[in-house]
mmCIF file of C-alpha atoms in Angstrom:
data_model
loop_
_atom_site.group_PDB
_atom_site.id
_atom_site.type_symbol
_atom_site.label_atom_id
_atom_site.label_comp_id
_atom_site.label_asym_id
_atom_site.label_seq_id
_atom_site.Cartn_x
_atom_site.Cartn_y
_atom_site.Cartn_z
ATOM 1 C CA UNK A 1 15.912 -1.159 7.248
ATOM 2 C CA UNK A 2 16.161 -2.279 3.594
ATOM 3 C CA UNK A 3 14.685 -0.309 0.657
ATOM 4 C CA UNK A 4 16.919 0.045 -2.379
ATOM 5 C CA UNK A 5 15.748 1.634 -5.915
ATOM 6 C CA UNK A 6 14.492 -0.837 -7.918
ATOM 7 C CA UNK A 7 16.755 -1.500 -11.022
ATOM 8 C CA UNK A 8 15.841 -0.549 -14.656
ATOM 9 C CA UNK A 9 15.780 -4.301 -15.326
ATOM 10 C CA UNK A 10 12.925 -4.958 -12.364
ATOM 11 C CA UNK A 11 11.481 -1.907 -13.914
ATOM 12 C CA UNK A 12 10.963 -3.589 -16.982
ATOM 13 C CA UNK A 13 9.657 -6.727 -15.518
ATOM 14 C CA UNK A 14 7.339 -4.766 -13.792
ATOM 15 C CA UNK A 15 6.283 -2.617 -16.226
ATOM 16 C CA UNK A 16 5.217 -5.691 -18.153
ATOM 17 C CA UNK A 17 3.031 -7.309 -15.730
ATOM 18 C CA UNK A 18 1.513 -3.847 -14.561
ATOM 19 C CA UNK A 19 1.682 -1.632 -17.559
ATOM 20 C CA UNK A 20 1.322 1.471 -15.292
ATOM 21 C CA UNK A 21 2.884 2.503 -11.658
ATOM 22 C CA UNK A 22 0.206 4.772 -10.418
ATOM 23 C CA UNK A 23 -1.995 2.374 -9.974
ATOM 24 C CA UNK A 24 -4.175 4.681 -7.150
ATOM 25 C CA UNK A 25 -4.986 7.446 -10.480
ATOM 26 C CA UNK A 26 -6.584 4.546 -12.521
ATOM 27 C CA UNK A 27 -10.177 5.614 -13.258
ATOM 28 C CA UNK A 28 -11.786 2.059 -13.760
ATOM 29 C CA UNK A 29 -9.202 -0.456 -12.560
ATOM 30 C CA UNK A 30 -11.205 -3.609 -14.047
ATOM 31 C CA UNK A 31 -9.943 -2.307 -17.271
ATOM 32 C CA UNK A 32 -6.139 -3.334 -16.369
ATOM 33 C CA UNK A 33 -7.130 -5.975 -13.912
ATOM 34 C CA UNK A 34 -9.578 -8.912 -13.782
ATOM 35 C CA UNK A 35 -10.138 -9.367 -10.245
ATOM 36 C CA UNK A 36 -10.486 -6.509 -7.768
ATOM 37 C CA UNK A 37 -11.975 -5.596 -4.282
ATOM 38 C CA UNK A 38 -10.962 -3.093 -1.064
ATOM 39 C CA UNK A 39 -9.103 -4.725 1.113
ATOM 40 C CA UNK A 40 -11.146 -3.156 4.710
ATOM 41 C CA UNK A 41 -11.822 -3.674 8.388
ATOM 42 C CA UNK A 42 -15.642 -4.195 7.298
ATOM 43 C CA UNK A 43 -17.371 -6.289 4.748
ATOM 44 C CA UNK A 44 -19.371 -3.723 3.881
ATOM 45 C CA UNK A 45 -19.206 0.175 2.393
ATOM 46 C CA UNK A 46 -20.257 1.737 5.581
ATOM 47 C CA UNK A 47 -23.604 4.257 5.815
ATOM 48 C CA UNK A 48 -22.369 7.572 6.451
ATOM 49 C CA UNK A 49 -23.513 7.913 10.360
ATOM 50 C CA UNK A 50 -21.140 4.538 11.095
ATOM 51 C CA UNK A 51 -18.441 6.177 9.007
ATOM 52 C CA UNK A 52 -18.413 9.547 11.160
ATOM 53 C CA UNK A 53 -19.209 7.061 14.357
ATOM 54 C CA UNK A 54 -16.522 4.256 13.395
ATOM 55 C CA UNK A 55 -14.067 5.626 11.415
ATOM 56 C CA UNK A 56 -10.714 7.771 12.046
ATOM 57 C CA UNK A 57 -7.379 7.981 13.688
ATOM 58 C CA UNK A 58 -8.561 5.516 16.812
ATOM 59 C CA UNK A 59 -9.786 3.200 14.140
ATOM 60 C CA UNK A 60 -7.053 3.658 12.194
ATOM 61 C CA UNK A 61 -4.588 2.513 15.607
ATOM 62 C CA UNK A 62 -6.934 -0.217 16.439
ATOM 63 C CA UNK A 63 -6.722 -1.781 13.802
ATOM 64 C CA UNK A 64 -3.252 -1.338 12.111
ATOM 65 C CA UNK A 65 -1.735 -4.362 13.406
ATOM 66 C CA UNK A 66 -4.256 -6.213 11.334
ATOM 67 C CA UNK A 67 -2.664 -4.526 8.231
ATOM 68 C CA UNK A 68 0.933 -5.010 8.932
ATOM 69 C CA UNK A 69 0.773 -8.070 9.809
ATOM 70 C CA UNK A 70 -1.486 -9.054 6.521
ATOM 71 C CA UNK A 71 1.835 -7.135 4.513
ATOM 72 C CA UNK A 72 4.005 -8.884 6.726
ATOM 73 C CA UNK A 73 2.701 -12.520 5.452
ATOM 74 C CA UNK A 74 2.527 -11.688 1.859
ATOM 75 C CA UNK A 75 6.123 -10.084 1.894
ATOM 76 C CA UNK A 76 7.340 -13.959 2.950
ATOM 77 C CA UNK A 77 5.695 -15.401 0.673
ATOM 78 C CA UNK A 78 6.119 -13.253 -2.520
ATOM 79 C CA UNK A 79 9.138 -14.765 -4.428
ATOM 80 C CA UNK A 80 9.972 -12.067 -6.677
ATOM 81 C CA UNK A 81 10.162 -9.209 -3.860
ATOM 82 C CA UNK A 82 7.893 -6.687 -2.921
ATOM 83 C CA UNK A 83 8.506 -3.155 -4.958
ATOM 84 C CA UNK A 84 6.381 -0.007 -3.928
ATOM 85 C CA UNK A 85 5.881 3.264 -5.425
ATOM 86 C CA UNK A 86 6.180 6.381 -4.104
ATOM 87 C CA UNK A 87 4.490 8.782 -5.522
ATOM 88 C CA UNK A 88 6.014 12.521 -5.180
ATOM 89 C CA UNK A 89 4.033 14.262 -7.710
ATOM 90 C CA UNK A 90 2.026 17.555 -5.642
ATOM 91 C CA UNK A 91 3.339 17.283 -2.061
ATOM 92 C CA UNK A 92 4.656 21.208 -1.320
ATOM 93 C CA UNK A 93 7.175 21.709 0.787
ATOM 94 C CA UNK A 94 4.823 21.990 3.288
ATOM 95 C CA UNK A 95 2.995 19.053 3.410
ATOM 96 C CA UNK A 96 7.060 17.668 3.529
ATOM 97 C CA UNK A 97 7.626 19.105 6.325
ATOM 98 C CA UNK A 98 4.644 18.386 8.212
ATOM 99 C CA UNK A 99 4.887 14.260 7.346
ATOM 100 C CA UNK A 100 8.210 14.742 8.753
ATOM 101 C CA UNK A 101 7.369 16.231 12.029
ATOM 102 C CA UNK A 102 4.834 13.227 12.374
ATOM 103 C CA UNK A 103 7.435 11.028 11.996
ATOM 104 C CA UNK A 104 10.517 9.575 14.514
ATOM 105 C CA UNK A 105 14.067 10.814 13.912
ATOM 106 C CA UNK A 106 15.001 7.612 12.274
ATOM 107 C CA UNK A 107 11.747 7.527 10.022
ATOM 108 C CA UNK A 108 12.901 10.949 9.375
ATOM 109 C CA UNK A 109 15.603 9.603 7.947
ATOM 110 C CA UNK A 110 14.127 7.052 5.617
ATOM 111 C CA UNK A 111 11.533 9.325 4.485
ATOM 112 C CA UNK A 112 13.770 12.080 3.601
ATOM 113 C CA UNK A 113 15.795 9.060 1.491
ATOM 114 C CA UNK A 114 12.678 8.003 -0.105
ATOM 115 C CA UNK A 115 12.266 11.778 -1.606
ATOM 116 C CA UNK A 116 16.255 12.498 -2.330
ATOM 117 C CA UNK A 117 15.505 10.455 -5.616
ATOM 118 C CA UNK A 118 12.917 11.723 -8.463
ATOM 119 C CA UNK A 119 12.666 7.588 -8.988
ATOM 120 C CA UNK A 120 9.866 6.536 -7.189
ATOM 121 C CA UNK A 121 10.406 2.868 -7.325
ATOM 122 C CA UNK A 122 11.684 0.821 -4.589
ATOM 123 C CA UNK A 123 12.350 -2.518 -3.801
ATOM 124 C CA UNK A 124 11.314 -3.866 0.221
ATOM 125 C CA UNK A 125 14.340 -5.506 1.337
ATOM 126 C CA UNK A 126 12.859 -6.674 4.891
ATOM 127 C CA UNK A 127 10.075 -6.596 7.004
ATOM 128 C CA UNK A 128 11.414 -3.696 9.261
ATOM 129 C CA UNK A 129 11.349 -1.506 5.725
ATOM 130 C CA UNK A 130 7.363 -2.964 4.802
ATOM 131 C CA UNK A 131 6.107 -2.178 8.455
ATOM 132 C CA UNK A 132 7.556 1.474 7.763
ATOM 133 C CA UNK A 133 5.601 1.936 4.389
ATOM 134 C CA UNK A 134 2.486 -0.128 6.121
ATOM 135 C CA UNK A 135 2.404 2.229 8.929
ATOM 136 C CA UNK A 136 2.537 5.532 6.773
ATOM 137 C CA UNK A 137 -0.568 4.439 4.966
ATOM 138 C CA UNK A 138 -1.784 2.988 7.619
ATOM 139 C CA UNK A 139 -1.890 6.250 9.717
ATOM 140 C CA UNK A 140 -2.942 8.426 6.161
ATOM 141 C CA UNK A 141 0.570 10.239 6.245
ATOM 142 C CA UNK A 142 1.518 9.104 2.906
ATOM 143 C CA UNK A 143 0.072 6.650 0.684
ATOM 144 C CA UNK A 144 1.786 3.916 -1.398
ATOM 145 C CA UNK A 145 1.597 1.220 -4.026
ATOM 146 C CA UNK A 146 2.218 -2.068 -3.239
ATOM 147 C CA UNK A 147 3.349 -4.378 -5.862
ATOM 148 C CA UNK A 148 3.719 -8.100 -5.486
ATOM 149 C CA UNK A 149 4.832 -9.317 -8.901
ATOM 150 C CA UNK A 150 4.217 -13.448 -7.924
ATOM 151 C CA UNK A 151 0.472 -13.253 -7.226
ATOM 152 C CA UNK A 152 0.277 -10.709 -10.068
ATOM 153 C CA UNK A 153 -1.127 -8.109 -7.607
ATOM 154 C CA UNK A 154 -1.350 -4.168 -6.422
ATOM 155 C CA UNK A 155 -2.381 -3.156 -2.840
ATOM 156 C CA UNK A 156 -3.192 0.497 -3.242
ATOM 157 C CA UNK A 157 -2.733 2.354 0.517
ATOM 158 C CA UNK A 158 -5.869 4.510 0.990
ATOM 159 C CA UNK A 159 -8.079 6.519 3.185
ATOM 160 C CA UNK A 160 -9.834 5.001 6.322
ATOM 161 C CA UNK A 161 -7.886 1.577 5.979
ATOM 162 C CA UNK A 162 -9.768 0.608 2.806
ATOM 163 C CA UNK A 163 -6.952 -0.099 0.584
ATOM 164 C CA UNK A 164 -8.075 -1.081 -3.160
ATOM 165 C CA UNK A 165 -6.723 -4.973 -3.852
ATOM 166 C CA UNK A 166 -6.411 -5.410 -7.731
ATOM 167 C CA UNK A 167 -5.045 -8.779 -9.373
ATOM 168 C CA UNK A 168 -4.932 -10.039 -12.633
ATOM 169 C CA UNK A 169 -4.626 -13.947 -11.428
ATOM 170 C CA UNK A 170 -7.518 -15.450 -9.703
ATOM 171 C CA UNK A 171 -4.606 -17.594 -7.765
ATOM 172 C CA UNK A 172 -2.878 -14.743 -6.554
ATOM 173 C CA UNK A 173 -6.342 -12.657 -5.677
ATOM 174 C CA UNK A 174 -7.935 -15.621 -3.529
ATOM 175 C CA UNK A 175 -4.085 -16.362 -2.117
ATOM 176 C CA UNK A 176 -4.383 -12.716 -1.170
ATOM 177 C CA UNK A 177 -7.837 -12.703 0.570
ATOM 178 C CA UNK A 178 -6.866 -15.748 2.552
ATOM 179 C CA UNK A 179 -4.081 -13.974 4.185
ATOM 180 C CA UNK A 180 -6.483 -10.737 4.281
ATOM 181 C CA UNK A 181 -9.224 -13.036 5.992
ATOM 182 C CA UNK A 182 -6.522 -14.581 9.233
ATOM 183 C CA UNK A 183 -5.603 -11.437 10.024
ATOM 184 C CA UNK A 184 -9.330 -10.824 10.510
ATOM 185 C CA UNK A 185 -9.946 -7.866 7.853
ATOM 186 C CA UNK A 186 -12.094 -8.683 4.824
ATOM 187 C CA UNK A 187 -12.040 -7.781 0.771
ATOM 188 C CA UNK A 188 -15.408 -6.035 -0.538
ATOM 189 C CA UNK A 189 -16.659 -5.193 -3.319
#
């Protein structure tokens, strides 16, 4: 599994196209970003019966193959490579612990890597390392930022598998919610 700290240099470059890294705190995201949506099994916000009928960690399962394998496609096609933040402000020790008891002895391992480092920016070396991070927002252990720099775009890891897509290239947006569309999940508004 490949994930490496991101340089200072790709820091830069990515500071310049983003302007922030915690992306997930933004208030009002259509201030930084001209094109956004939630990435979601549904194409629809949900009433709150179907949410307490539909949603939680069976839905989650169900349909988290959907979600890797959307990552999976964008990670070959991104050029640039495929950073992420992790974001290690307010987790206590134990909230640590518990992720890590949720997790296999090699995950463990990687996690406890991830948080060894008060730099929270890392660079996805291969798809073994993106199914990792897919699969720990996937199943709401711990959520992370997504940045692919080529189609100019953040995929924010979220709570019942409606992950916030924001772009600021209508290229890399509708590139996005192609690949988001085969793998039979939608982007709402």
């Amino acid at each position: 599994m490949k994930l490496t700290l991101a340089t200072n240099e790709e820091i830069n470059l990515l500071h310049s196209k983003y302007k922030r890294f915690n992306t997930h705190l933004l208030e009002n995201p259509s201030e930084l970003y001209n094109y956004t949506g939630i990435m979601d099994v549904f194409n629809r916000v949900l009433t709150e019966e179907e949410a307490f009928e539909l949603l939680g960690e069976k839905h989650n399962l169900k349909y988290g193959a959907n979600f890797s394998d959307t990552f999976t496609q964008l990670f070959h096609i991104e050029e640039s490579g495929v950073y992420v933040l992790i974001y290690k402000k307010g987790l206590s020790k134990e909230a640590f612990k518990y992720k890590l008891s949720c997790l296999n002895r090699s995950e463990t391992n990687i996690f406890r890597k991830l948080f060894s480092h008060s730099k929270g920016i890392y660079k996805i070396g291969d798809v073994e390392a993106l199914v990792f991070l897919t699969k720990l927002s996937v199943t709401e252990l711990y959520f992370v930022d997504f940045f692919f720099p080529s189609l100019d775009t953040v995929i924010i890891g979220n709570y019942d598998l409606s992950f916030p897509i924001y772009s600021n290239s209508i290229i890399g947006f509708n590139k996005c919610k192609e690949i988001i569309e085969e793998n039979g999940l939608f982007i709402r508004q």
